[in-house]
PDB file of C-alpha atoms and ligand atoms in Angstrom:
ATOM      1  CA  MET A   1     106.025 120.163 130.535  1.00  0.00           C
ATOM      2  CA  THR A   2     103.380 119.625 132.903  1.00  0.00           C
ATOM      3  CA  ARG A   3     103.720 121.118 136.729  1.00  0.00           C
ATOM      4  CA  ASP A   4     104.875 117.786 137.759  1.00  0.00           C
ATOM      5  CA  GLY A   5     107.764 117.899 135.108  1.00  0.00           C
ATOM      6  CA  CYS A   6     106.116 115.465 132.320  1.00  0.00           C
ATOM      7  CA  ALA A   7     106.522 116.114 128.947  1.00  0.00           C
ATOM      8  CA  VAL A   8     103.346 115.789 126.894  1.00  0.00           C
ATOM      9  CA  ALA A   9     103.428 114.089 123.512  1.00  0.00           C
ATOM     10  CA  LEU A  10     100.579 113.840 120.865  1.00  0.00           C
ATOM     11  CA  VAL A  11     100.633 110.642 118.919  1.00  0.00           C
ATOM     12  CA  SER A  12      98.273 110.690 115.971  1.00  0.00           C
ATOM     13  CA  GLY A  13      97.198 107.436 114.313  1.00  0.00           C
ATOM     14  CA  ALA A  14      97.698 105.513 117.678  1.00  0.00           C
ATOM     15  CA  SER A  15      94.796 103.156 117.588  1.00  0.00           C
ATOM     16  CA  SER A  16      97.149 100.570 115.601  1.00  0.00           C
ATOM     17  CA  GLY A  17     100.708 100.127 113.880  1.00  0.00           C
ATOM     18  CA  PHE A  18     103.418 102.333 114.412  1.00  0.00           C
ATOM     19  CA  GLY A  19     101.106 104.835 116.422  1.00  0.00           C
ATOM     20  CA  ALA A  20      99.913 102.751 119.194  1.00  0.00           C
ATOM     21  CA  ARG A  21     103.445 101.341 119.670  1.00  0.00           C
ATOM     22  CA  THR A  22     105.058 104.727 119.947  1.00  0.00           C
ATOM     23  CA  ALA A  23     102.525 105.723 122.352  1.00  0.00           C
ATOM     24  CA  GLU A  24     103.470 103.185 124.683  1.00  0.00           C
ATOM     25  CA  VAL A  25     107.019 103.570 124.130  1.00  0.00           C
ATOM     26  CA  LEU A  26     107.083 107.489 124.724  1.00  0.00           C
ATOM     27  CA  ALA A  27     104.866 106.822 127.823  1.00  0.00           C
ATOM     28  CA  GLU A  28     107.491 104.096 129.127  1.00  0.00           C
ATOM     29  CA  ARG A  29     109.864 106.985 128.332  1.00  0.00           C
ATOM     30  CA  GLY A  30     108.461 109.414 130.911  1.00  0.00           C
ATOM     31  CA  TYR A  31     105.970 111.251 128.482  1.00  0.00           C
ATOM     32  CA  ARG A  32     102.268 111.875 129.165  1.00  0.00           C
ATOM     33  CA  VAL A  33     100.736 110.833 125.890  1.00  0.00           C
ATOM     34  CA  VAL A  34      97.685 111.807 124.085  1.00  0.00           C
ATOM     35  CA  ALA A  35      96.787 109.113 121.722  1.00  0.00           C
ATOM     36  CA  LEU A  36      94.616 110.272 118.669  1.00  0.00           C
ATOM     37  CA  ALA A  37      92.706 108.248 116.360  1.00  0.00           C
ATOM     38  CA  ARG A  38      89.133 107.505 115.121  1.00  0.00           C
ATOM     39  CA  ARG A  39      88.630 104.133 116.727  1.00  0.00           C
ATOM     40  CA  GLY A  40      87.855 105.261 120.325  1.00  0.00           C
ATOM     41  CA  GLU A  41      87.550 101.518 121.212  1.00  0.00           C
ATOM     42  CA  ARG A  42      90.921 100.761 120.186  1.00  0.00           C
ATOM     43  CA  LEU A  43      92.363 103.687 121.979  1.00  0.00           C
ATOM     44  CA  LEU A  44      90.784 102.711 125.100  1.00  0.00           C
ATOM     45  CA  GLU A  45      91.970  99.181 124.874  1.00  0.00           C
ATOM     46  CA  LEU A  46      95.348 100.639 124.541  1.00  0.00           C
ATOM     47  CA  ALA A  47      94.806 102.640 127.638  1.00  0.00           C
ATOM     48  CA  ARG A  48      93.450  99.665 129.335  1.00  0.00           C
ATOM     49  CA  SER A  49      96.142  97.469 128.255  1.00  0.00           C
ATOM     50  CA  ARG A  50      98.915  99.456 130.195  1.00  0.00           C
ATOM     51  CA  PRO A  51      97.028 100.862 133.153  1.00  0.00           C
ATOM     52  CA  ASP A  52     100.640 101.703 134.478  1.00  0.00           C
ATOM     53  CA  LEU A  53     101.179 104.356 131.569  1.00  0.00           C
ATOM     54  CA  PRO A  54     100.070 107.971 131.109  1.00  0.00           C
ATOM     55  CA  ILE A  55      97.887 107.457 128.054  1.00  0.00           C
ATOM     56  CA  HIS A  56      94.945 109.642 127.083  1.00  0.00           C
ATOM     57  CA  PRO A  57      92.816 108.620 124.333  1.00  0.00           C
ATOM     58  CA  LEU A  58      91.528 111.045 122.090  1.00  0.00           C
ATOM     59  CA  VAL A  59      89.134 110.582 119.582  1.00  0.00           C
ATOM     60  CA  ALA A  60      89.424 112.607 116.294  1.00  0.00           C
ATOM     61  CA  ASP A  61      89.643 112.577 112.590  1.00  0.00           C
ATOM     62  CA  VAL A  62      92.404 114.223 111.397  1.00  0.00           C
ATOM     63  CA  ARG A  63      90.451 115.218 108.142  1.00  0.00           C
ATOM     64  CA  ASP A  64      88.261 117.420 110.009  1.00  0.00           C
ATOM     65  CA  PRO A  65      89.697 120.521 111.352  1.00  0.00           C
ATOM     66  CA  GLU A  66      86.741 121.636 113.455  1.00  0.00           C
ATOM     67  CA  ALA A  67      86.515 118.154 115.039  1.00  0.00           C
ATOM     68  CA  LEU A  68      90.154 118.308 116.250  1.00  0.00           C
ATOM     69  CA  ARG A  69      89.958 121.632 117.505  1.00  0.00           C
ATOM     70  CA  GLU A  70      87.282 120.776 119.645  1.00  0.00           C
ATOM     71  CA  ALA A  71      88.725 117.445 120.932  1.00  0.00           C
ATOM     72  CA  LEU A  72      92.349 119.209 121.803  1.00  0.00           C
ATOM     73  CA  ASP A  73      90.242 122.138 123.713  1.00  0.00           C
ATOM     74  CA  GLY A  74      88.796 119.549 125.609  1.00  0.00           C
ATOM     75  CA  LEU A  75      92.092 117.988 126.738  1.00  0.00           C
ATOM     76  CA  PRO A  76      92.322 117.664 130.517  1.00  0.00           C
ATOM     77  CA  GLU A  77      94.723 119.847 131.803  1.00  0.00           C
ATOM     78  CA  GLU A  78      97.477 117.400 132.639  1.00  0.00           C
ATOM     79  CA  TYR A  79      97.778 116.748 128.747  1.00  0.00           C
ATOM     80  CA  ARG A  80      97.306 120.207 127.433  1.00  0.00           C
ATOM     81  CA  ASP A  81     100.798 121.468 127.489  1.00  0.00           C
ATOM     82  CA  LEU A  82     101.954 119.594 124.361  1.00  0.00           C
ATOM     83  CA  SER A  83     105.683 119.613 123.410  1.00  0.00           C
ATOM     84  CA  VAL A  84     105.709 116.645 121.044  1.00  0.00           C
ATOM     85  CA  LEU A  85     103.630 116.037 118.209  1.00  0.00           C
ATOM     86  CA  VAL A  86     104.069 112.567 116.158  1.00  0.00           C
ATOM     87  CA  ASN A  87     102.365 113.198 112.810  1.00  0.00           C
ATOM     88  CA  ASN A  88     101.639 109.214 111.900  1.00  0.00           C
ATOM     89  CA  ALA A  89      98.055 108.943 111.184  1.00  0.00           C
ATOM     90  CA  GLY A  90      97.864 107.935 107.256  1.00  0.00           C
ATOM     91  CA  LEU A  91      97.142 104.912 104.833  1.00  0.00           C
ATOM     92  CA  SER A  92      97.272 104.013 101.297  1.00  0.00           C
ATOM     93  CA  ARG A  93      94.309 102.460  99.491  1.00  0.00           C
ATOM     94  CA  GLY A  94      94.843 100.373  96.532  1.00  0.00           C
ATOM     95  CA  LEU A  95      97.584  99.734  94.668  1.00  0.00           C
ATOM     96  CA  SER A  96      96.101 100.289  90.622  1.00  0.00           C
ATOM     97  CA  PRO A  97      98.555 101.808  88.172  1.00  0.00           C
ATOM     98  CA  ILE A  98      97.768 105.575  88.051  1.00  0.00           C
ATOM     99  CA  GLN A  99      95.547 104.918  84.472  1.00  0.00           C
ATOM    100  CA  THR A 100      93.070 103.078  86.031  1.00  0.00           C
ATOM    101  CA  GLY A 101      93.337 104.248  89.618  1.00  0.00           C
ATOM    102  CA  GLU A 102      90.036 105.049  91.754  1.00  0.00           C
ATOM    103  CA  PRO A 103      89.574 109.086  92.501  1.00  0.00           C
ATOM    104  CA  ALA A 104      87.647 108.420  95.311  1.00  0.00           C
ATOM    105  CA  LEU A 105      90.927 106.597  96.849  1.00  0.00           C
ATOM    106  CA  TRP A 106      93.166 109.148  95.870  1.00  0.00           C
ATOM    107  CA  ARG A 107      91.178 111.804  97.887  1.00  0.00           C
ATOM    108  CA  ASP A 108      90.934 109.403 100.961  1.00  0.00           C
ATOM    109  CA  MET A 109      94.766 109.308 100.962  1.00  0.00           C
ATOM    110  CA  ILE A 110      95.431 112.887 100.133  1.00  0.00           C
ATOM    111  CA  ASP A 111      92.963 114.189 102.611  1.00  0.00           C
ATOM    112  CA  THR A 112      94.551 111.994 105.137  1.00  0.00           C
ATOM    113  CA  ASN A 113      98.361 111.755 104.570  1.00  0.00           C
ATOM    114  CA  VAL A 114      98.418 115.617 103.307  1.00  0.00           C
ATOM    115  CA  THR A 115      95.662 117.643 104.326  1.00  0.00           C
ATOM    116  CA  GLY A 116      95.180 115.892 107.814  1.00  0.00           C
ATOM    117  CA  LEU A 117      98.728 116.112 108.625  1.00  0.00           C
ATOM    118  CA  LEU A 118      98.673 119.980 107.987  1.00  0.00           C
ATOM    119  CA  ASN A 119      95.085 120.100 110.087  1.00  0.00           C
ATOM    120  CA  LEU A 120      96.602 118.708 112.806  1.00  0.00           C
ATOM    121  CA  THR A 121      99.978 120.783 112.740  1.00  0.00           C
ATOM    122  CA  GLN A 122      98.354 123.808 112.138  1.00  0.00           C
ATOM    123  CA  LEU A 123      96.616 123.422 115.603  1.00  0.00           C
ATOM    124  CA  VAL A 124      99.449 121.971 117.604  1.00  0.00           C
ATOM    125  CA  LEU A 125     102.618 123.882 116.151  1.00  0.00           C
ATOM    126  CA  PRO A 126     101.601 127.292 117.352  1.00  0.00           C
ATOM    127  CA  ARG A 127     101.665 125.664 121.084  1.00  0.00           C
ATOM    128  CA  LEU A 128     105.430 124.603 120.649  1.00  0.00           C
ATOM    129  CA  VAL A 129     106.400 127.880 119.253  1.00  0.00           C
ATOM    130  CA  ALA A 130     104.834 129.597 121.962  1.00  0.00           C
ATOM    131  CA  ARG A 131     106.882 127.635 124.672  1.00  0.00           C
ATOM    132  CA  GLY A 132     109.851 127.953 122.590  1.00  0.00           C
ATOM    133  CA  ALA A 133     110.838 124.422 122.595  1.00  0.00           C
ATOM    134  CA  GLY A 134     109.093 120.945 121.005  1.00  0.00           C
ATOM    135  CA  HIS A 135     109.660 118.494 118.442  1.00  0.00           C
ATOM    136  CA  VAL A 136     107.413 117.313 115.847  1.00  0.00           C
ATOM    137  CA  VAL A 137     107.970 114.033 114.196  1.00  0.00           C
ATOM    138  CA  ASN A 138     106.371 113.370 110.655  1.00  0.00           C
ATOM    139  CA  ILE A 139     106.033 109.651 109.480  1.00  0.00           C
ATOM    140  CA  GLY A 140     106.840 109.414 105.809  1.00  0.00           C
ATOM    141  CA  SER A 141     107.675 106.374 103.764  1.00  0.00           C
ATOM    142  CA  ILE A 142     110.273 105.084 101.537  1.00  0.00           C
ATOM    143  CA  ALA A 143     107.392 105.542  99.070  1.00  0.00           C
ATOM    144  CA  ALA A 144     108.399 109.053  98.728  1.00  0.00           C
ATOM    145  CA  THR A 145     111.819 108.254  97.251  1.00  0.00           C
ATOM    146  CA  TYR A 146     111.627 104.887  95.512  1.00  0.00           C
ATOM    147  CA  PRO A 147     108.704 104.750  93.146  1.00  0.00           C
ATOM    148  CA  TYR A 148     106.985 101.353  92.703  1.00  0.00           C
ATOM    149  CA  LEU A 149     104.191  99.774  90.592  1.00  0.00           C
ATOM    150  CA  GLY A 150     100.866 101.150  91.701  1.00  0.00           C
ATOM    151  CA  GLY A 151     102.348 103.459  94.832  1.00  0.00           C
ATOM    152  CA  ASN A 152     101.653 106.471  92.612  1.00  0.00           C
ATOM    153  CA  VAL A 153      99.428 108.447  94.442  1.00  0.00           C
ATOM    154  CA  TYR A 154     100.482 107.103  97.970  1.00  0.00           C
ATOM    155  CA  GLY A 155     103.927 107.747  97.281  1.00  0.00           C
ATOM    156  CA  ALA A 156     103.277 111.248  96.040  1.00  0.00           C
ATOM    157  CA  THR A 157     101.479 112.334  99.506  1.00  0.00           C
ATOM    158  CA  LYS A 158     104.483 110.835 101.505  1.00  0.00           C
ATOM    159  CA  ALA A 159     106.865 112.818  99.078  1.00  0.00           C
ATOM    160  CA  PHE A 160     105.003 115.939 100.270  1.00  0.00           C
ATOM    161  CA  VAL A 161     105.522 114.748 104.009  1.00  0.00           C
ATOM    162  CA  HIS A 162     109.151 114.315 103.249  1.00  0.00           C
ATOM    163  CA  GLN A 163     109.588 117.974 101.382  1.00  0.00           C
ATOM    164  CA  LEU A 164     107.064 119.799 104.499  1.00  0.00           C
ATOM    165  CA  THR A 165     109.271 118.073 107.054  1.00  0.00           C
ATOM    166  CA  LEU A 166     112.517 119.862 105.578  1.00  0.00           C
ATOM    167  CA  ASN A 167     110.626 123.064 104.852  1.00  0.00           C
ATOM    168  CA  MET A 168     109.317 123.304 108.417  1.00  0.00           C
ATOM    169  CA  ARG A 169     112.864 122.802 109.786  1.00  0.00           C
ATOM    170  CA  VAL A 170     113.848 126.106 107.790  1.00  0.00           C
ATOM    171  CA  ASP A 171     110.331 127.974 108.982  1.00  0.00           C
ATOM    172  CA  LEU A 172     111.354 126.819 112.578  1.00  0.00           C
ATOM    173  CA  GLN A 173     114.445 128.010 112.717  1.00  0.00           C
ATOM    174  CA  GLY A 174     115.361 130.147 115.828  1.00  0.00           C
ATOM    175  CA  THR A 175     111.903 129.092 117.687  1.00  0.00           C
ATOM    176  CA  GLY A 176     113.420 125.972 119.431  1.00  0.00           C
ATOM    177  CA  VAL A 177     111.372 123.727 117.745  1.00  0.00           C
ATOM    178  CA  ARG A 178     112.939 120.588 116.097  1.00  0.00           C
ATOM    179  CA  VAL A 179     111.574 118.816 113.325  1.00  0.00           C
ATOM    180  CA  SER A 180     112.430 114.925 112.033  1.00  0.00           C
ATOM    181  CA  GLY A 181     110.881 112.669 109.425  1.00  0.00           C
ATOM    182  CA  ILE A 182     111.138 109.119 109.564  1.00  0.00           C
ATOM    183  CA  ALA A 183     110.630 107.131 106.373  1.00  0.00           C
ATOM    184  CA  PRO A 184     110.093 103.518 106.962  1.00  0.00           C
ATOM    185  CA  GLY A 185     110.200 100.530 104.361  1.00  0.00           C
ATOM    186  CA  MET A 186     107.481  97.650 104.599  1.00  0.00           C
ATOM    187  CA  ALA A 187     106.319  97.087 108.248  1.00  0.00           C
ATOM    188  CA  ARG A 188     103.759  94.541 109.423  1.00  0.00           C
ATOM    189  CA  THR A 189     100.705  96.603 110.762  1.00  0.00           C
ATOM    190  CA  GLU A 190      97.066  96.811 109.653  1.00  0.00           C
ATOM    191  CA  PHE A 191      98.482  99.274 106.694  1.00  0.00           C
ATOM    192  CA  ALA A 192      98.493  96.274 104.140  1.00  0.00           C
ATOM    193  CA  LEU A 193      94.843  95.659 105.144  1.00  0.00           C
ATOM    194  CA  VAL A 194      93.667  98.969 104.636  1.00  0.00           C
ATOM    195  CA  ARG A 195      95.381  98.941 101.510  1.00  0.00           C
ATOM    196  CA  TYR A 196      93.816  95.911 100.190  1.00  0.00           C
ATOM    197  CA  ASP A 197      90.304  96.921 101.779  1.00  0.00           C
ATOM    198  CA  GLY A 198      90.499  94.401 104.544  1.00  0.00           C
ATOM    199  CA  ASP A 199      91.637  91.453 102.218  1.00  0.00           C
ATOM    200  CA  SER A 200      93.770  89.690 104.927  1.00  0.00           C
ATOM    201  CA  GLU A 201      95.359  86.984 102.409  1.00  0.00           C
ATOM    202  CA  ARG A 202      96.505  89.479  99.923  1.00  0.00           C
ATOM    203  CA  ALA A 203      98.017  91.742 102.972  1.00  0.00           C
ATOM    204  CA  ASP A 204      99.869  89.004 104.423  1.00  0.00           C
ATOM    205  CA  ALA A 205     101.443  87.388 101.206  1.00  0.00           C
ATOM    206  CA  LEU A 206     102.852  90.912 100.821  1.00  0.00           C
ATOM    207  CA  TYR A 207     105.399  90.113 103.279  1.00  0.00           C
ATOM    208  CA  ASP A 208     106.237  86.501 101.681  1.00  0.00           C
ATOM    209  CA  GLY A 209     109.921  86.234 100.903  1.00  0.00           C
ATOM    210  CA  LEU A 210     110.987  88.897 103.736  1.00  0.00           C
ATOM    211  CA  THR A 211     110.986  89.775 107.383  1.00  0.00           C
ATOM    212  CA  PRO A 212     109.135  93.215 107.514  1.00  0.00           C
ATOM    213  CA  LEU A 213     110.041  95.724 110.206  1.00  0.00           C
ATOM    214  CA  THR A 214     108.002  95.857 113.446  1.00  0.00           C
ATOM    215  CA  ALA A 215     105.846  98.799 114.649  1.00  0.00           C
ATOM    216  CA  ASP A 216     108.715  98.752 117.723  1.00  0.00           C
ATOM    217  CA  ASP A 217     111.492  99.414 115.304  1.00  0.00           C
ATOM    218  CA  ILE A 218     109.677 102.557 114.333  1.00  0.00           C
ATOM    219  CA  ALA A 219     108.680 103.298 117.605  1.00  0.00           C
ATOM    220  CA  GLU A 220     112.153 103.212 118.661  1.00  0.00           C
ATOM    221  CA  ALA A 221     113.405 105.271 116.012  1.00  0.00           C
ATOM    222  CA  VAL A 222     110.677 108.093 117.145  1.00  0.00           C
ATOM    223  CA  ALA A 223     111.876 107.941 120.693  1.00  0.00           C
ATOM    224  CA  TRP A 224     115.616 107.812 119.655  1.00  0.00           C
ATOM    225  CA  CYS A 225     114.767 111.339 117.626  1.00  0.00           C
ATOM    226  CA  LEU A 226     113.228 112.821 120.838  1.00  0.00           C
ATOM    227  CA  ALA A 227     116.035 111.793 123.404  1.00  0.00           C
ATOM    228  CA  GLN A 228     118.825 113.783 121.343  1.00  0.00           C
ATOM    229  CA  PRO A 229     120.344 116.619 123.378  1.00  0.00           C
ATOM    230  CA  ALA A 230     118.495 120.002 122.260  1.00  0.00           C
ATOM    231  CA  ARG A 231     121.309 120.886 120.238  1.00  0.00           C
ATOM    232  CA  VAL A 232     120.864 118.010 117.822  1.00  0.00           C
ATOM    233  CA  ASN A 233     118.363 117.856 115.032  1.00  0.00           C
ATOM    234  CA  ILE A 234     117.826 114.318 113.376  1.00  0.00           C
ATOM    235  CA  ASN A 235     116.250 115.523 110.015  1.00  0.00           C
ATOM    236  CA  MET A 236     115.735 112.378 108.494  1.00  0.00           C
ATOM    237  CA  ILE A 237     115.768 108.828 109.016  1.00  0.00           C
ATOM    238  CA  GLU A 238     115.191 106.149 106.453  1.00  0.00           C
ATOM    239  CA  LEU A 239     114.659 102.336 107.442  1.00  0.00           C
ATOM    240  CA  MET A 240     113.566  99.188 105.756  1.00  0.00           C
ATOM    241  CA  PRO A 241     113.722  95.558 106.297  1.00  0.00           C
ATOM    242  CA  THR A 242     117.068  94.030 105.566  1.00  0.00           C
ATOM    243  CA  GLU A 243     115.809  91.835 102.767  1.00  0.00           C
ATOM    244  CA  GLN A 244     113.874  94.475 100.906  1.00  0.00           C
ATOM    245  CA  PRO A 245     115.078  95.894  97.648  1.00  0.00           C
ATOM    246  CA  PHE A 246     113.665  99.520  97.238  1.00  0.00           C
ATOM    247  CA  GLY A 247     110.309  99.998  96.470  1.00  0.00           C
ATOM    248  CA  LEU A 248     107.862  97.186  97.387  1.00  0.00           C
ATOM    249  CA  GLY A 249     110.377  94.580  96.332  1.00  0.00           C
ATOM    250  CA  PHE A 250     108.518  93.561  93.121  1.00  0.00           C
ATOM    251  CA  ALA A 251     111.895  93.154  91.535  1.00  0.00           C
ATOM    252  CA  ARG A 252     112.005  89.573  93.323  1.00  0.00           C
ATOM    253  CA  SER A 253     109.057  88.644  90.898  1.00  0.00           C
ATOM    254  CA  ALA A 254     108.053  91.276  88.204  1.00  0.00           C
ATOM    255  CA  GLY A 255     105.715  89.178  86.369  1.00  0.00           C
ATOM    256  CA  ALA A 256     103.826  88.299  89.606  1.00  0.00           C
ATOM    257  CA  ALA A 257     103.896  91.877  90.749  1.00  0.00           C
ATOM    258  CA  ARG A 258     102.299  93.090  87.362  1.00  0.00           C
ATOM    259  CA  HIS A 259      99.714  90.442  87.635  1.00  0.00           C
ATOM    260  CA  ASP A 260      98.748  91.619  91.412  1.00  0.00           C
ATOM    261  CA  HIS A 261      98.530  95.155  90.525  1.00  0.00           C
ATOM    262  CA  ASP A 262      96.510  94.655  87.596  1.00  0.00           C
ATOM    263  CA  SER A 263      93.584  92.941  89.491  1.00  0.00           C
TER     264      SER A 263
HETATM  265  P1  NDP B   1      98.105 101.387 110.443  1.00  0.00           P
HETATM  266  O1  NDP B   1      96.998 101.049 109.519  1.00  0.00           O
HETATM  267  O2  NDP B   1      98.166 100.010 111.705  1.00  0.00           O
HETATM  268  O3  NDP B   1      97.955 102.496 111.304  1.00  0.00           O
HETATM  269  C1  NDP B   1      97.207 103.589 110.688  1.00  0.00           C
HETATM  270  C2  NDP B   1      96.939 104.396 111.838  1.00  0.00           C
HETATM  271  O4  NDP B   1      96.190 105.863 111.358  1.00  0.00           O
HETATM  272  C3  NDP B   1      95.725 104.067 112.764  1.00  0.00           C
HETATM  273  O5  NDP B   1      95.610 104.207 114.041  1.00  0.00           O
HETATM  274  C4  NDP B   1      94.356 104.989 111.983  1.00  0.00           C
HETATM  275  O6  NDP B   1      93.342 104.849 113.148  1.00  0.00           O
HETATM  276  C5  NDP B   1      95.056 106.066 111.685  1.00  0.00           C
HETATM  277  N1  NDP B   1      94.421 106.871 110.947  1.00  0.00           N
HETATM  278  C6  NDP B   1      93.993 106.577 109.935  1.00  0.00           C
HETATM  279  N2  NDP B   1      93.060 107.720 109.086  1.00  0.00           N
HETATM  280  C7  NDP B   1      92.930 108.293 110.285  1.00  0.00           C
HETATM  281  C8  NDP B   1      92.147 109.591 110.384  1.00  0.00           C
HETATM  282  N3  NDP B   1      91.355 110.154 109.118  1.00  0.00           N
HETATM  283  N4  NDP B   1      92.340 110.460 111.316  1.00  0.00           N
HETATM  284  C9  NDP B   1      92.917 109.813 112.540  1.00  0.00           C
HETATM  285  N5  NDP B   1      93.580 108.518 112.155  1.00  0.00           N
HETATM  286  C10 NDP B   1      93.876 108.323 111.394  1.00  0.00           C
HETATM  287  O7  NDP B   1      99.412 101.572 109.866  1.00  0.00           O
HETATM  288  P2  NDP B   1     100.992 102.042 110.089  1.00  0.00           P
HETATM  289  O8  NDP B   1     100.902 101.991 111.650  1.00  0.00           O
HETATM  290  O9  NDP B   1     101.802 101.101 109.654  1.00  0.00           O
HETATM  291  O10 NDP B   1     101.009 103.571 109.322  1.00  0.00           O
HETATM  292  C11 NDP B   1     101.357 104.447 110.432  1.00  0.00           C
HETATM  293  C12 NDP B   1     102.017 105.445 109.178  1.00  0.00           C
HETATM  294  O11 NDP B   1     103.107 104.797 108.964  1.00  0.00           O
HETATM  295  C13 NDP B   1     100.992 106.031 107.996  1.00  0.00           C
HETATM  296  O12 NDP B   1     101.341 107.353 107.899  1.00  0.00           O
HETATM  297  C14 NDP B   1     101.906 105.203 107.106  1.00  0.00           C
HETATM  298  O13 NDP B   1     101.425 105.480 105.845  1.00  0.00           O
HETATM  299  C15 NDP B   1     103.118 104.954 107.255  1.00  0.00           C
HETATM  300  N6  NDP B   1     103.952 104.323 106.818  1.00  0.00           N
HETATM  301  C16 NDP B   1     103.589 102.760 107.195  1.00  0.00           C
HETATM  302  C17 NDP B   1     104.580 101.493 106.574  1.00  0.00           C
HETATM  303  C18 NDP B   1     104.166 100.281 106.766  1.00  0.00           C
HETATM  304  O14 NDP B   1     104.684  99.419 105.623  1.00  0.00           O
HETATM  305  N7  NDP B   1     103.234  99.632 107.429  1.00  0.00           N
HETATM  306  C19 NDP B   1     105.715 101.852 105.928  1.00  0.00           C
HETATM  307  C20 NDP B   1     105.884 103.518 106.038  1.00  0.00           C
HETATM  308  C21 NDP B   1     105.171 104.452 106.214  1.00  0.00           C
HETATM  309  P3  NDP B   1      91.879 104.836 112.904  1.00  0.00           P
HETATM  310  O15 NDP B   1      91.549 104.170 111.756  1.00  0.00           O
HETATM  311  O16 NDP B   1      91.569 104.396 114.321  1.00  0.00           O
HETATM  312  O17 NDP B   1      91.405 106.161 112.906  1.00  0.00           O
HETATM  313  C1  8X3 B   2     104.505 101.927 103.461  1.00  0.00           C
HETATM  314  C2  8X3 B   2     106.101 101.518 102.729  1.00  0.00           C
HETATM  315  O1  8X3 B   2     107.177 100.005 101.131  1.00  0.00           O
HETATM  316  O2  8X3 B   2     104.985  99.626 101.687  1.00  0.00           O
HETATM  317  O3  8X3 B   2     104.816 103.331 103.227  1.00  0.00           O
HETATM  318  O4  8X3 B   2     105.107 101.639 100.432  1.00  0.00           O
HETATM  319  S1  8X3 B   2     105.833 100.774 101.512  1.00  0.00           S
END
């Protein structure tokens, strides 16, 4: 809590999708928000589009612990006293079956979704423990639980996030710090565009036949976890589009999916 009574939340991956909307929603609900991502111009756009809200852009790459430390050390006074961390930055790269997967893409996912999340957590969590109160919300995925063709390494990184969330709960018992995990299914953001390396036609086709979740749905889930009374810890929320079968929904057209994934 800052001197003026505002709690400060840091949202990673706030230049797009879930993170951008979560930054806005939390700021609308009374938080000062540190919006972290690599694309500074996007963060500035977010802050400028809502001059009514206290959103502070912070350019950093979660894969680089030194740069992260420097960025956090440089936060202005009124954004320093963090009490909420939303570990949202993440990506998927490619959809190849494991036998033909590209190690460089695997590394990108592991470095961001696993190591990047740990880098940021290591820097922020001690501040929450020291103040005897706080909340970490980790954004996982249904890909952690339900396998789908080509989901291999991405799903495994999200299984890491899921298990880490549960273990953090145990380690943080008695510290006053709460930990929640949110596992969304298919949502329309830039996620598919990144997965398909900028191929927007392919990315759009992913949502054919169903109405995907929106960034707003996830932002509201985050805000709901945070809004519970201190005695309540929401451990895990899993949400998916009503029309999504488990996984990526390829059961609707297994042949087409196989063709798609082998390319
Ligand atoms: P977007 O691609 O729209 O947003 C991803 C965000 O992560 C961007 O702001 C990006 O910012 C940031 N990011 C990526 N790499 C880094 C990095 N190295 N350092 C800092 N920030 C980084 O996707 P979503 O909003 O959909 O994804 C958010 C999270 O939700 C991810 O963890 C994703 O795995 C998860 N998820 C997504 C689902 C979906 O269907 N959309 C479903 C389930 C989970 P920048 O490039 O500027 O650094
Ligand atoms: C992303 C959700 O179903 O596209 O984590 O893998 S899904």
